[in-house]
Amino acid sequence: MARNTGILADRAIAALFDAGRLTSEKELDVDQIQPASLDLRLGSHAFRVRASFMPGPSHLVADKLDRLKLHVVDLSEGAVLETGCVYIVPLMERLDLPADMSASANPKSSTGRLDIFTRVITDRAQEFDKIPAGYSGPLYLEISPRTFPIVVRRGSRLSQIRFRVGQALLTEPELLALHESETLVASKKPNITGGGIALSIDLAGDKEGLIGYRGKHHTAVVDVDKKAQHDIFDFWEPLYSRGRTELILDPDEFYILVSREAVHVPPHFAAEMTPFDPLVGEFRVHYAGFFDPGFGHAPAGGRGSRAVLEVRSHEVPFILEDSQIVGRLIYEHMLEQPSSLYGSGLGSNYQAQGLKLSKHFRL
């Protein structure tokens, strides 16, 4: 039964286009609407800017770009975005939200695993990645590659957006009840605090002791639109446990690690991992936080799906211990069950995953 509050599913997102509440410069890609989100596409130009900025309640993004842009990059045939630089790209999609509907954005999973820092900006914004109820206007994406230079082009999809009506978050008692009935994380005694359910780190590794990867510096470019194009070892250093149960995170190095627990998102719910939790340490644990309905759901082919973690320590070295809590998942109600679940015939790249790099790399 449909709810009055919750996250919009795929059919409702399509209806926003039909009603003119969502518009775009070109027709939607066939796989652009996901079970609980919409992929956002880059427009034809990127503005290299001096620094990241927040428009504030009195300014349009275009006005800020006129003052802060260094040069304009044509994306129509593809272009390289360099590490350490900040770019603002107008997106193809534009919103005219109803008064009772808000939205939030997040990097796509592949974007986070490439250490591409992205944030959606709106006119008069006072928060990144948050679109207030009733917003009408353009969308922009701030892009800052951190580890690898990347190739993007008009139509590339680095970010995604979710739409919600009213309050959708599950309370801690609701989370506990849902876990007891559906097993949200593979833990007999889940830690449910701070409005979320905890995940811990796996530093025991697989049969060979592989626990993760550390990004290399001074690499070739990664084309964000091409799968299995790059050799893993040209870009990543494998990390092995060697019998130890800890890992020292070097400041500002980028790591791909994996949760100890498998994660389950039942069909009538969506989840998101909090990107930074000061209660567990001075490091960021997840850049791309959306988990769609059906992730880890056995009937959708997801039994045993674990959360891949994009980890970066801040300021000082930090020691991670095996089984240490590194983040929390919050769950939200869907307005209705999506017509297609994550992994169910959608070609989802990360269903039933363990430790896995982004789709761009091959062994």
PDB file of N, CA, C and O in Angstrom, residues 246-297:
ATOM      1  N   GLU A 246      44.972  -4.737  11.734  1.00  0.00           N
ATOM      2  CA  GLU A 246      44.836  -3.291  11.729  1.00  0.00           C
ATOM      3  C   GLU A 246      45.414  -2.721  10.437  1.00  0.00           C
ATOM      4  O   GLU A 246      46.197  -3.369   9.740  1.00  0.00           O
ATOM      5  N   LEU A 247      45.002  -1.502  10.136  1.00  0.00           N
ATOM      6  CA  LEU A 247      45.500  -0.790   8.963  1.00  0.00           C
ATOM      7  C   LEU A 247      45.707   0.662   9.360  1.00  0.00           C
ATOM      8  O   LEU A 247      44.798   1.301   9.904  1.00  0.00           O
ATOM      9  N   ILE A 248      46.896   1.197   9.089  1.00  0.00           N
ATOM     10  CA  ILE A 248      47.167   2.607   9.352  1.00  0.00           C
ATOM     11  C   ILE A 248      46.806   3.413   8.116  1.00  0.00           C
ATOM     12  O   ILE A 248      47.361   3.210   7.036  1.00  0.00           O
ATOM     13  N   LEU A 249      45.851   4.328   8.282  1.00  0.00           N
ATOM     14  CA  LEU A 249      45.454   5.216   7.193  1.00  0.00           C
ATOM     15  C   LEU A 249      46.393   6.414   7.174  1.00  0.00           C
ATOM     16  O   LEU A 249      46.511   7.139   8.154  1.00  0.00           O
ATOM     17  N   ASP A 250      47.063   6.607   6.047  1.00  0.00           N
ATOM     18  CA  ASP A 250      47.911   7.780   5.896  1.00  0.00           C
ATOM     19  C   ASP A 250      47.047   8.982   5.515  1.00  0.00           C
ATOM     20  O   ASP A 250      46.098   8.855   4.731  1.00  0.00           O
ATOM     21  N   PRO A 251      47.345  10.161   6.051  1.00  0.00           N
ATOM     22  CA  PRO A 251      46.522  11.335   5.763  1.00  0.00           C
ATOM     23  C   PRO A 251      46.421  11.616   4.266  1.00  0.00           C
ATOM     24  O   PRO A 251      47.418  11.581   3.536  1.00  0.00           O
ATOM     25  N   ASP A 252      45.192  11.843   3.837  1.00  0.00           N
ATOM     26  CA  ASP A 252      44.875  12.226   2.458  1.00  0.00           C
ATOM     27  C   ASP A 252      45.188  11.158   1.419  1.00  0.00           C
ATOM     28  O   ASP A 252      45.171  11.434   0.217  1.00  0.00           O
ATOM     29  N   GLU A 253      45.467   9.938   1.835  1.00  0.00           N
ATOM     30  CA  GLU A 253      45.510   8.818   0.896  1.00  0.00           C
ATOM     31  C   GLU A 253      44.088   8.272   0.760  1.00  0.00           C
ATOM     32  O   GLU A 253      43.272   8.359   1.685  1.00  0.00           O
ATOM     33  N   PHE A 254      43.796   7.653  -0.389  1.00  0.00           N
ATOM     34  CA  PHE A 254      42.449   7.165  -0.672  1.00  0.00           C
ATOM     35  C   PHE A 254      42.447   5.643  -0.678  1.00  0.00           C
ATOM     36  O   PHE A 254      43.273   5.018  -1.352  1.00  0.00           O
ATOM     37  N   TYR A 255      41.506   5.055   0.080  1.00  0.00           N
ATOM     38  CA  TYR A 255      41.443   3.610   0.247  1.00  0.00           C
ATOM     39  C   TYR A 255      40.059   3.089  -0.157  1.00  0.00           C
ATOM     40  O   TYR A 255      39.039   3.739   0.104  1.00  0.00           O
ATOM     41  N   ILE A 256      40.051   1.914  -0.753  1.00  0.00           N
ATOM     42  CA  ILE A 256      38.815   1.161  -0.973  1.00  0.00           C
ATOM     43  C   ILE A 256      38.854  -0.039  -0.038  1.00  0.00           C
ATOM     44  O   ILE A 256      39.738  -0.896  -0.134  1.00  0.00           O
ATOM     45  N   LEU A 257      37.892  -0.104   0.879  1.00  0.00           N
ATOM     46  CA  LEU A 257      37.788  -1.187   1.855  1.00  0.00           C
ATOM     47  C   LEU A 257      36.365  -1.731   1.798  1.00  0.00           C
ATOM     48  O   LEU A 257      35.553  -1.310   0.975  1.00  0.00           O
ATOM     49  N   VAL A 258      36.037  -2.670   2.674  1.00  0.00           N
ATOM     50  CA  VAL A 258      34.724  -3.296   2.613  1.00  0.00           C
ATOM     51  C   VAL A 258      34.199  -3.558   4.018  1.00  0.00           C
ATOM     52  O   VAL A 258      34.981  -3.754   4.958  1.00  0.00           O
ATOM     53  N   SER A 259      32.889  -3.534   4.157  1.00  0.00           N
ATOM     54  CA  SER A 259      32.280  -3.795   5.459  1.00  0.00           C
ATOM     55  C   SER A 259      32.364  -5.278   5.808  1.00  0.00           C
ATOM     56  O   SER A 259      32.388  -6.145   4.929  1.00  0.00           O
ATOM     57  N   ARG A 260      32.404  -5.554   7.107  1.00  0.00           N
ATOM     58  CA  ARG A 260      32.368  -6.946   7.563  1.00  0.00           C
ATOM     59  C   ARG A 260      30.977  -7.536   7.349  1.00  0.00           C
ATOM     60  O   ARG A 260      30.833  -8.707   6.990  1.00  0.00           O
ATOM     61  N   GLU A 261      29.955  -6.723   7.542  1.00  0.00           N
ATOM     62  CA  GLU A 261      28.586  -7.212   7.467  1.00  0.00           C
ATOM     63  C   GLU A 261      28.029  -7.104   6.042  1.00  0.00           C
ATOM     64  O   GLU A 261      28.312  -6.141   5.319  1.00  0.00           O
ATOM     65  N   ALA A 262      27.235  -8.081   5.656  1.00  0.00           N
ATOM     66  CA  ALA A 262      26.404  -7.943   4.466  1.00  0.00           C
ATOM     67  C   ALA A 262      25.269  -6.985   4.778  1.00  0.00           C
ATOM     68  O   ALA A 262      24.826  -6.860   5.918  1.00  0.00           O
ATOM     69  N   VAL A 263      24.808  -6.279   3.749  1.00  0.00           N
ATOM     70  CA  VAL A 263      23.768  -5.259   3.898  1.00  0.00           C
ATOM     71  C   VAL A 263      22.528  -5.689   3.128  1.00  0.00           C
ATOM     72  O   VAL A 263      22.622  -6.256   2.025  1.00  0.00           O
ATOM     73  N   HIS A 264      21.361  -5.388   3.687  1.00  0.00           N
ATOM     74  CA  HIS A 264      20.094  -5.729   3.047  1.00  0.00           C
ATOM     75  C   HIS A 264      19.179  -4.509   3.083  1.00  0.00           C
ATOM     76  O   HIS A 264      18.963  -3.922   4.138  1.00  0.00           O
ATOM     77  N   VAL A 265      18.667  -4.135   1.902  1.00  0.00           N
ATOM     78  CA  VAL A 265      17.678  -3.059   1.803  1.00  0.00           C
ATOM     79  C   VAL A 265      16.392  -3.678   1.256  1.00  0.00           C
ATOM     80  O   VAL A 265      16.299  -3.976   0.069  1.00  0.00           O
ATOM     81  N   PRO A 266      15.387  -3.897   2.101  1.00  0.00           N
ATOM     82  CA  PRO A 266      14.136  -4.513   1.645  1.00  0.00           C
ATOM     83  C   PRO A 266      13.433  -3.647   0.601  1.00  0.00           C
ATOM     84  O   PRO A 266      13.689  -2.441   0.490  1.00  0.00           O
ATOM     85  N   PRO A 267      12.543  -4.243  -0.187  1.00  0.00           N
ATOM     86  CA  PRO A 267      11.936  -3.549  -1.332  1.00  0.00           C
ATOM     87  C   PRO A 267      11.178  -2.270  -1.007  1.00  0.00           C
ATOM     88  O   PRO A 267      11.088  -1.384  -1.853  1.00  0.00           O
ATOM     89  N   HIS A 268      10.615  -2.136   0.184  1.00  0.00           N
ATOM     90  CA  HIS A 268       9.828  -0.947   0.515  1.00  0.00           C
ATOM     91  C   HIS A 268      10.651   0.126   1.230  1.00  0.00           C
ATOM     92  O   HIS A 268      10.085   1.061   1.810  1.00  0.00           O
ATOM     93  N   PHE A 269      11.994  -0.003   1.172  1.00  0.00           N
ATOM     94  CA  PHE A 269      12.855   0.933   1.890  1.00  0.00           C
ATOM     95  C   PHE A 269      14.044   1.328   1.022  1.00  0.00           C
ATOM     96  O   PHE A 269      14.409   0.633   0.073  1.00  0.00           O
ATOM     97  N   ALA A 270      14.616   2.460   1.349  1.00  0.00           N
ATOM     98  CA  ALA A 270      15.871   2.913   0.753  1.00  0.00           C
ATOM     99  C   ALA A 270      16.817   3.244   1.890  1.00  0.00           C
ATOM    100  O   ALA A 270      16.379   3.559   3.000  1.00  0.00           O
ATOM    101  N   ALA A 271      18.115   3.166   1.626  1.00  0.00           N
ATOM    102  CA  ALA A 271      19.102   3.410   2.679  1.00  0.00           C
ATOM    103  C   ALA A 271      20.166   4.373   2.188  1.00  0.00           C
ATOM    104  O   ALA A 271      20.342   4.586   0.991  1.00  0.00           O
ATOM    105  N   GLU A 272      20.865   4.934   3.146  1.00  0.00           N
ATOM    106  CA  GLU A 272      21.967   5.846   2.843  1.00  0.00           C
ATOM    107  C   GLU A 272      22.995   5.734   3.947  1.00  0.00           C
ATOM    108  O   GLU A 272      22.653   5.661   5.125  1.00  0.00           O
ATOM    109  N   MET A 273      24.275   5.708   3.566  1.00  0.00           N
ATOM    110  CA  MET A 273      25.325   5.677   4.568  1.00  0.00           C
ATOM    111  C   MET A 273      25.758   7.096   4.878  1.00  0.00           C
ATOM    112  O   MET A 273      25.999   7.895   3.974  1.00  0.00           O
ATOM    113  N   THR A 274      25.842   7.426   6.161  1.00  0.00           N
ATOM    114  CA  THR A 274      26.317   8.752   6.543  1.00  0.00           C
ATOM    115  C   THR A 274      27.771   8.898   6.107  1.00  0.00           C
ATOM    116  O   THR A 274      28.590   8.017   6.354  1.00  0.00           O
ATOM    117  N   PRO A 275      28.123   9.994   5.421  1.00  0.00           N
ATOM    118  CA  PRO A 275      29.454  10.114   4.827  1.00  0.00           C
ATOM    119  C   PRO A 275      30.563  10.327   5.840  1.00  0.00           C
ATOM    120  O   PRO A 275      31.712  10.047   5.579  1.00  0.00           O
ATOM    121  N   PHE A 276      30.242  10.839   7.014  1.00  0.00           N
ATOM    122  CA  PHE A 276      31.278  11.080   8.019  1.00  0.00           C
ATOM    123  C   PHE A 276      30.647  11.003   9.395  1.00  0.00           C
ATOM    124  O   PHE A 276      29.607  11.610   9.642  1.00  0.00           O
ATOM    125  N   ASP A 277      31.239  10.234  10.262  1.00  0.00           N
ATOM    126  CA  ASP A 277      30.709  10.074  11.607  1.00  0.00           C
ATOM    127  C   ASP A 277      31.797  10.427  12.605  1.00  0.00           C
ATOM    128  O   ASP A 277      32.720   9.637  12.844  1.00  0.00           O
ATOM    129  N   PRO A 278      31.772  11.618  13.217  1.00  0.00           N
ATOM    130  CA  PRO A 278      32.843  12.021  14.135  1.00  0.00           C
ATOM    131  C   PRO A 278      32.948  11.145  15.367  1.00  0.00           C
ATOM    132  O   PRO A 278      33.946  11.184  16.073  1.00  0.00           O
ATOM    133  N   LEU A 279      31.928  10.320  15.624  1.00  0.00           N
ATOM    134  CA  LEU A 279      31.985   9.445  16.786  1.00  0.00           C
ATOM    135  C   LEU A 279      32.949   8.287  16.598  1.00  0.00           C
ATOM    136  O   LEU A 279      33.376   7.661  17.567  1.00  0.00           O
ATOM    137  N   VAL A 280      33.300   7.954  15.339  1.00  0.00           N
ATOM    138  CA  VAL A 280      34.134   6.777  15.110  1.00  0.00           C
ATOM    139  C   VAL A 280      35.545   7.126  14.657  1.00  0.00           C
ATOM    140  O   VAL A 280      36.371   6.244  14.474  1.00  0.00           O
ATOM    141  N   GLY A 281      35.861   8.394  14.457  1.00  0.00           N
ATOM    142  CA  GLY A 281      37.217   8.756  14.090  1.00  0.00           C
ATOM    143  C   GLY A 281      37.260   9.890  13.085  1.00  0.00           C
ATOM    144  O   GLY A 281      36.265  10.199  12.437  1.00  0.00           O
ATOM    145  N   GLU A 282      38.442  10.486  12.946  1.00  0.00           N
ATOM    146  CA  GLU A 282      38.605  11.624  12.040  1.00  0.00           C
ATOM    147  C   GLU A 282      38.916  11.143  10.628  1.00  0.00           C
ATOM    148  O   GLU A 282      39.996  11.369  10.089  1.00  0.00           O
ATOM    149  N   PHE A 283      37.965  10.476  10.019  1.00  0.00           N
ATOM    150  CA  PHE A 283      38.113  10.058   8.632  1.00  0.00           C
ATOM    151  C   PHE A 283      36.741  10.015   7.988  1.00  0.00           C
ATOM    152  O   PHE A 283      35.723   9.890   8.657  1.00  0.00           O
ATOM    153  N   ARG A 284      36.751  10.138   6.666  1.00  0.00           N
ATOM    154  CA  ARG A 284      35.513  10.056   5.907  1.00  0.00           C
ATOM    155  C   ARG A 284      35.391   8.637   5.390  1.00  0.00           C
ATOM    156  O   ARG A 284      36.340   8.064   4.863  1.00  0.00           O
ATOM    157  N   VAL A 285      34.181   8.068   5.503  1.00  0.00           N
ATOM    158  CA  VAL A 285      34.048   6.641   5.238  1.00  0.00           C
ATOM    159  C   VAL A 285      33.241   6.327   3.997  1.00  0.00           C
ATOM    160  O   VAL A 285      33.259   5.212   3.520  1.00  0.00           O
ATOM    161  N   HIS A 286      32.535   7.278   3.438  1.00  0.00           N
ATOM    162  CA  HIS A 286      31.712   6.941   2.279  1.00  0.00           C
ATOM    163  C   HIS A 286      31.365   8.208   1.524  1.00  0.00           C
ATOM    164  O   HIS A 286      30.796   9.132   2.068  1.00  0.00           O
ATOM    165  N   TYR A 287      31.721   8.233   0.242  1.00  0.00           N
ATOM    166  CA  TYR A 287      31.422   9.385  -0.588  1.00  0.00           C
ATOM    167  C   TYR A 287      30.106   9.206  -1.333  1.00  0.00           C
ATOM    168  O   TYR A 287      29.447  10.172  -1.691  1.00  0.00           O
ATOM    169  N   ALA A 288      29.749   7.971  -1.628  1.00  0.00           N
ATOM    170  CA  ALA A 288      28.556   7.686  -2.422  1.00  0.00           C
ATOM    171  C   ALA A 288      27.621   6.833  -1.587  1.00  0.00           C
ATOM    172  O   ALA A 288      27.805   5.635  -1.447  1.00  0.00           O
ATOM    173  N   GLY A 289      26.597   7.459  -1.020  1.00  0.00           N
ATOM    174  CA  GLY A 289      25.899   6.809   0.064  1.00  0.00           C
ATOM    175  C   GLY A 289      24.561   6.183  -0.210  1.00  0.00           C
ATOM    176  O   GLY A 289      23.951   5.634   0.704  1.00  0.00           O
ATOM    177  N   PHE A 290      23.998   6.273  -1.438  1.00  0.00           N
ATOM    178  CA  PHE A 290      22.663   5.746  -1.683  1.00  0.00           C
ATOM    179  C   PHE A 290      22.691   4.224  -1.882  1.00  0.00           C
ATOM    180  O   PHE A 290      23.493   3.710  -2.658  1.00  0.00           O
ATOM    181  N   PHE A 291      21.796   3.534  -1.180  1.00  0.00           N
ATOM    182  CA  PHE A 291      21.556   2.108  -1.394  1.00  0.00           C
ATOM    183  C   PHE A 291      20.101   1.969  -1.827  1.00  0.00           C
ATOM    184  O   PHE A 291      19.188   2.311  -1.071  1.00  0.00           O
ATOM    185  N   ASP A 292      19.872   1.457  -3.019  1.00  0.00           N
ATOM    186  CA  ASP A 292      18.523   1.368  -3.566  1.00  0.00           C
ATOM    187  C   ASP A 292      17.739   0.192  -2.992  1.00  0.00           C
ATOM    188  O   ASP A 292      18.333  -0.774  -2.495  1.00  0.00           O
ATOM    189  N   PRO A 293      16.411   0.260  -3.064  1.00  0.00           N
ATOM    190  CA  PRO A 293      15.587  -0.889  -2.668  1.00  0.00           C
ATOM    191  C   PRO A 293      16.016  -2.138  -3.440  1.00  0.00           C
ATOM    192  O   PRO A 293      16.186  -2.094  -4.667  1.00  0.00           O
ATOM    193  N   GLY A 294      16.211  -3.222  -2.723  1.00  0.00           N
ATOM    194  CA  GLY A 294      16.635  -4.465  -3.359  1.00  0.00           C
ATOM    195  C   GLY A 294      18.110  -4.747  -3.244  1.00  0.00           C
ATOM    196  O   GLY A 294      18.546  -5.870  -3.544  1.00  0.00           O
ATOM    197  N   PHE A 295      18.927  -3.772  -2.810  1.00  0.00           N
ATOM    198  CA  PHE A 295      20.351  -4.047  -2.620  1.00  0.00           C
ATOM    199  C   PHE A 295      20.499  -5.104  -1.531  1.00  0.00           C
ATOM    200  O   PHE A 295      19.961  -4.974  -0.430  1.00  0.00           O
ATOM    201  N   GLY A 296      21.211  -6.171  -1.857  1.00  0.00           N
ATOM    202  CA  GLY A 296      21.402  -7.242  -0.894  1.00  0.00           C
ATOM    203  C   GLY A 296      20.184  -8.112  -0.670  1.00  0.00           C
ATOM    204  O   GLY A 296      20.195  -8.985   0.209  1.00  0.00           O
ATOM    205  N   HIS A 297      19.123  -7.895  -1.458  1.00  0.00           N
ATOM    206  CA  HIS A 297      17.876  -8.649  -1.300  1.00  0.00           C
ATOM    207  C   HIS A 297      18.015  -9.966  -2.057  1.00  0.00           C
ATOM    208  O   HIS A 297      18.250  -9.975  -3.268  1.00  0.00           O
TER     209      HIS A 297
END
